[in-house]
Short mmCIF file of C-alpha atoms in Angstrom, two decimals:
data_model
loop_
_atom_site.label_atom_id
_atom_site.label_comp_id
_atom_site.label_asym_id
_atom_site.label_seq_id
_atom_site.Cartn_x
_atom_site.Cartn_y
_atom_site.Cartn_z
CA MET A 1 45.04 65.10 -6.00
CA LYS A 2 45.45 61.72 -7.54
CA THR A 3 47.19 60.55 -4.42
CA ARG A 4 44.35 61.76 -2.20
CA LEU A 5 41.66 60.19 -4.37
CA ALA A 6 43.53 56.96 -4.49
CA GLY A 7 43.73 56.95 -0.72
CA VAL A 8 40.02 57.66 -0.39
CA THR A 9 39.19 54.90 -2.85
CA ALA A 10 41.41 52.43 -1.03
CA ALA A 11 39.77 53.32 2.28
CA LEU A 12 36.29 52.84 0.85
CA VAL A 13 37.24 49.44 -0.59
CA ALA A 14 38.82 48.39 2.69
CA GLY A 15 35.69 49.41 4.61
CA ALA A 16 33.46 47.51 2.24
CA VAL A 17 35.55 44.38 2.60
CA ALA A 18 35.57 44.69 6.39
CA SER A 19 31.80 45.12 6.57
CA PHE A 20 31.01 42.30 4.14
CA VAL A 21 29.78 39.12 5.83
CA ALA A 22 29.71 36.01 3.67
CA PRO A 23 26.29 34.33 3.63
CA VAL A 24 26.02 31.21 5.76
CA ALA A 25 24.88 28.14 3.84
CA VAL A 26 21.60 26.87 5.31
CA SER A 27 20.69 23.26 4.61
CA ALA A 28 17.21 22.71 3.27
CA PRO A 29 14.95 20.67 5.57
CA ALA A 30 15.40 16.97 4.98
CA THR A 31 12.70 15.66 2.70
CA PRO A 32 11.20 12.42 3.99
CA ALA A 33 11.69 9.49 1.67
CA PRO A 34 8.51 9.00 -0.34
CA THR A 35 6.37 6.04 0.63
CA ALA A 36 6.81 3.59 -2.20
CA ASP A 37 4.01 1.30 -1.14
CA GLY A 38 0.96 1.37 1.10
CA CYS A 39 2.00 -1.81 2.91
CA TYR A 40 5.75 -1.68 3.51
CA SER A 41 8.63 0.21 1.92
CA TRP A 42 12.33 -0.62 1.94
CA SER A 43 14.75 2.29 2.33
CA LYS A 44 18.02 0.51 1.53
CA THR A 45 19.51 -2.27 -0.54
CA LEU A 46 19.72 -5.62 1.22
CA SER A 47 22.34 -8.28 0.66
CA GLU A 48 23.90 -11.26 2.39
CA GLY A 49 24.98 -10.34 5.92
CA ALA A 50 22.15 -7.87 6.55
CA SER A 51 19.65 -8.40 9.34
CA GLY A 52 16.58 -6.81 10.86
CA ASP A 53 12.90 -6.28 10.21
CA ASP A 54 13.48 -5.16 6.62
CA VAL A 55 15.11 -8.54 5.93
CA ARG A 56 12.25 -10.38 7.63
CA ASN A 57 9.73 -8.57 5.45
CA LEU A 58 11.74 -9.45 2.36
CA GLN A 59 11.85 -13.11 3.42
CA ILE A 60 8.05 -13.21 3.66
CA ARG A 61 7.77 -12.03 0.04
CA VAL A 62 10.30 -14.53 -1.31
CA ALA A 63 9.22 -17.44 0.91
CA GLY A 64 7.89 -19.23 -2.16
CA TYR A 65 11.34 -19.45 -3.78
CA PRO A 66 13.44 -21.77 -1.56
CA GLY A 67 14.00 -24.37 -4.26
CA ASN A 68 12.66 -27.91 -4.53
CA GLY A 69 12.01 -29.37 -1.10
CA GLY A 70 13.41 -26.32 0.65
CA SER A 71 11.98 -23.98 3.25
CA LEU A 72 13.06 -20.42 3.95
CA ALA A 73 13.33 -19.36 7.60
CA ILE A 74 11.58 -16.07 8.33
CA ASP A 75 14.18 -14.99 10.86
CA GLY A 76 15.38 -11.56 9.75
CA VAL A 77 18.86 -12.83 8.87
CA PHE A 78 20.01 -12.50 5.25
CA GLY A 79 21.96 -15.72 4.88
CA PRO A 80 22.72 -17.97 1.89
CA GLY A 81 19.18 -19.36 1.84
CA THR A 82 17.68 -15.88 1.58
CA LYS A 83 20.15 -14.95 -1.15
CA ASP A 84 19.20 -18.06 -3.15
CA ALA A 85 15.49 -17.28 -2.72
CA VAL A 86 16.03 -13.71 -3.91
CA VAL A 87 17.92 -15.03 -6.96
CA ARG A 88 15.02 -17.34 -7.83
CA PHE A 89 12.51 -14.54 -7.35
CA GLN A 90 14.55 -12.30 -9.63
CA GLN A 91 14.86 -15.03 -12.25
CA ALA A 92 11.11 -15.68 -12.12
CA TYR A 93 10.39 -12.06 -13.03
CA GLY A 94 13.23 -11.45 -15.46
CA LEU A 95 15.23 -9.19 -13.14
CA PRO A 96 19.03 -9.07 -12.80
CA ALA A 97 19.60 -12.20 -10.71
CA ASP A 98 22.40 -11.24 -8.34
CA GLY A 99 20.76 -12.12 -5.04
CA VAL A 100 20.87 -8.49 -3.92
CA ALA A 101 17.50 -6.91 -3.13
CA GLY A 102 17.57 -3.41 -4.53
CA GLU A 103 15.37 -0.99 -6.41
CA SER A 104 14.18 -3.33 -9.18
CA THR A 105 13.45 -6.18 -6.76
CA PHE A 106 11.48 -3.95 -4.40
CA ALA A 107 9.61 -2.36 -7.30
CA LYS A 108 8.40 -5.80 -8.38
CA ILE A 109 7.35 -6.64 -4.82
CA TYR A 110 5.41 -3.36 -4.59
CA GLU A 111 3.68 -4.30 -7.82
CA LEU A 112 2.76 -7.69 -6.41
CA GLN A 113 1.30 -6.63 -3.04
CA ASP A 114 -1.81 -4.90 -1.82
CA ASP A 115 -1.91 -2.29 0.93
CA ASP A 116 -2.71 -4.97 3.55
CA CYS A 117 0.54 -6.77 2.59
CA SER A 118 -1.22 -9.73 1.00
CA PRO A 119 -0.18 -10.59 -2.56
CA VAL A 120 -2.46 -9.15 -5.22
CA ASN A 121 -3.91 -12.50 -6.26
CA PHE A 122 -4.82 -13.75 -2.80
CA ASP A 123 -6.76 -12.37 0.13
CA TYR A 124 -6.91 -12.98 3.86
CA SER A 125 -10.60 -13.87 3.52
CA GLU A 126 -9.70 -16.88 1.34
CA LEU A 127 -7.35 -18.16 4.04
CA ASN A 128 -9.93 -17.84 6.81
CA THR A 129 -13.52 -18.97 6.38
CA CYS A 130 -13.77 -19.84 10.08
CA ASN A 131 -13.98 -16.49 11.89
CA SER A 132 -13.04 -12.86 11.44
CA ASP A 133 -10.40 -12.46 14.14
CA TRP A 134 -8.11 -15.49 13.63
CA SER A 135 -8.64 -16.64 17.21
CA GLY A 136 -9.13 -20.07 18.74
CA GLY A 137 -6.37 -22.00 17.02
CA LYS A 138 -3.13 -23.46 18.36
CA LEU A 139 -1.36 -20.09 18.19
CA SER A 140 -2.28 -16.52 18.99
CA ALA A 141 -4.48 -14.74 16.46
CA ASP A 142 -1.56 -12.55 15.33
CA GLU A 143 0.69 -15.56 14.78
CA ALA A 144 -1.96 -17.45 12.85
CA LYS A 145 -2.59 -14.46 10.59
CA SER A 146 1.15 -13.95 10.07
CA ASN A 147 1.49 -17.60 9.04
CA ALA A 148 -1.35 -17.16 6.57
CA LEU A 149 0.46 -14.20 5.02
CA VAL A 150 3.54 -16.34 4.37
CA THR A 151 1.31 -19.05 2.89
CA MET A 152 -0.25 -16.55 0.51
CA TRP A 153 3.17 -15.43 -0.74
CA LYS A 154 4.11 -19.06 -1.33
CA LEU A 155 0.91 -19.50 -3.32
CA GLN A 156 1.69 -16.33 -5.28
CA ALA A 157 5.04 -17.82 -6.29
CA MET A 158 3.35 -21.09 -7.22
CA ARG A 159 0.71 -19.25 -9.26
CA HIS A 160 3.34 -17.37 -11.23
CA ALA A 161 5.28 -20.57 -11.91
CA MET A 162 2.11 -22.11 -13.35
CA GLY A 163 1.54 -19.37 -15.89
CA ASP A 164 -0.36 -16.99 -13.60
CA ALA A 165 -3.55 -19.00 -13.86
CA ALA A 166 -5.81 -18.46 -10.85
CA ILE A 167 -5.41 -20.87 -7.95
CA GLN A 168 -8.63 -21.80 -6.18
CA VAL A 169 -8.34 -21.61 -2.39
CA ASN A 170 -11.14 -23.33 -0.50
CA GLY A 171 -9.98 -22.65 3.04
CA GLY A 172 -7.10 -22.13 5.40
CA PHE A 173 -7.05 -21.25 9.10
CA ARG A 174 -9.38 -23.07 11.48
CA SER A 175 -10.05 -22.57 15.16
CA VAL A 176 -10.26 -25.74 17.23
CA SER A 177 -14.05 -25.64 17.04
CA CYS A 178 -14.05 -25.12 13.28
CA ASN A 179 -11.55 -27.95 12.86
CA ASP A 180 -13.65 -30.28 14.99
CA SER A 181 -16.77 -29.43 13.01
CA VAL A 182 -15.20 -30.62 9.75
CA GLY A 183 -13.51 -33.67 11.27
CA GLY A 184 -9.99 -32.29 10.94
CA ALA A 185 -6.99 -34.00 12.50
CA PRO A 186 -6.39 -32.91 16.11
CA ASN A 187 -3.07 -31.32 15.24
CA SER A 188 -3.94 -30.15 11.73
CA ARG A 189 -1.74 -27.41 10.27
CA HIS A 190 -4.96 -25.49 9.68
CA LEU A 191 -4.93 -24.78 13.42
CA TYR A 192 -1.65 -22.89 12.96
CA GLY A 193 -2.77 -20.76 10.04
CA ASP A 194 -0.12 -22.00 7.62
CA ALA A 195 -2.28 -24.38 5.57
CA ALA A 196 -4.49 -24.00 2.53
CA ASP A 197 -6.82 -26.39 0.72
CA LEU A 198 -6.80 -25.98 -3.05
CA GLY A 199 -9.47 -26.80 -5.59
CA ALA A 200 -8.58 -28.32 -8.95
CA GLY A 201 -9.02 -25.08 -10.89
CA SER A 202 -7.71 -25.10 -14.44
CA GLN A 203 -4.47 -26.80 -13.42
CA GLY A 204 -5.82 -30.03 -11.93
CA PHE A 205 -5.02 -31.57 -8.57
CA CYS A 206 -1.87 -33.40 -9.61
CA ALA A 207 -0.25 -30.41 -11.28
CA LEU A 208 -0.87 -28.37 -8.13
CA ALA A 209 0.49 -31.07 -5.82
CA LEU A 210 3.64 -31.54 -7.87
CA GLN A 211 4.29 -27.83 -8.31
CA ALA A 212 3.92 -27.18 -4.58
CA ARG A 213 7.20 -29.04 -3.99
CA ASP A 214 9.14 -26.03 -5.30
CA HIS A 215 7.50 -23.38 -3.15
CA GLY A 216 8.29 -24.05 0.47
CA PHE A 217 5.44 -26.37 1.43
CA GLY A 218 6.61 -29.07 3.83
CA GLU A 219 3.22 -30.77 3.85
CA ILE A 220 1.52 -31.67 0.56
CA LEU A 221 -1.42 -34.08 0.58
CA GLY A 222 -3.52 -34.86 -2.48
CA PRO A 223 -5.32 -37.53 -4.52
CA GLY A 224 -4.69 -41.00 -3.20
CA TYR A 225 -4.06 -39.83 0.34
CA PRO A 226 -7.04 -40.63 2.62
CA GLY A 227 -9.62 -37.85 2.57
CA HIS A 228 -7.80 -35.77 -0.07
CA ASP A 229 -9.17 -36.96 -3.39
CA ASP A 230 -11.20 -33.76 -3.77
CA HIS A 231 -8.52 -31.20 -2.90
CA VAL A 232 -4.82 -30.59 -2.45
CA HIS A 233 -3.67 -29.61 1.01
CA VAL A 234 -0.48 -27.53 1.28
CA ALA A 235 1.08 -26.34 4.52
CA GLY A 236 4.21 -25.68 6.50
CA GLY A 237 5.34 -28.11 9.14
CA ALA A 238 6.96 -31.51 8.79
CA ASP A 239 8.06 -32.89 5.43
CA THR A 240 5.12 -35.06 4.40
CA TRP A 241 4.38 -35.32 0.70
CA SER A 242 1.73 -37.82 -0.26
CA ALA A 243 -0.46 -37.78 -3.33
CA PRO A 244 -0.08 -41.37 -4.56
CA ASP A 245 -2.40 -40.95 -7.53
CA CYS A 246 -0.05 -38.20 -8.76
CA GLY A 247 3.16 -40.14 -8.23
CA LEU A 248 4.01 -38.13 -5.12
#
């Protein structure tokens, strides 16, 4: 009897094993990465050797940190110049300064920008009192507006370096007709969208002109330069610094 029962039990166990099908692991649907910012979000760490649109967007945000007399190319290539600018940005905000753009660097950028990609302390309307569509200059409307964005990020860096006191912007982009109406130079940088005229504010003209040297402005004109005693002009373009009354 024991033998028979044992055989029956063994058969039942064998049948159960044969009929058992191991569950197949099913991967959960991939969860999209959360949008970290309403303007632009980075999905990976960036370091020297990287390239692409994510690098170009980083370069725009650190354009104001090229070092004295320097200028950072917005070319989408993470070279030594971009690394140095990232280091200076990180130092300016008390972040680990390794020249690698990762979570803490991007978090600070997200904190500093609005949903339209302009820095929190500046607005497109300040950089264009001429018209609403950025047309009529020496470049396409899109190019002029893109240049203004870079200018605003340079001004944001300059503002932070000067203790985060507000910087007064009195104008920026001009169409040809707007430029002619104010007697601007025929090839003024205002026609390209990468210029801004600054009021004295709490800093004073000379402090602004001298500080601008560290933030990627190739053209700085201020007190003592003809027609610039009542404002400081900062822009991209050729290296022309002249504010004689400020020792520049």
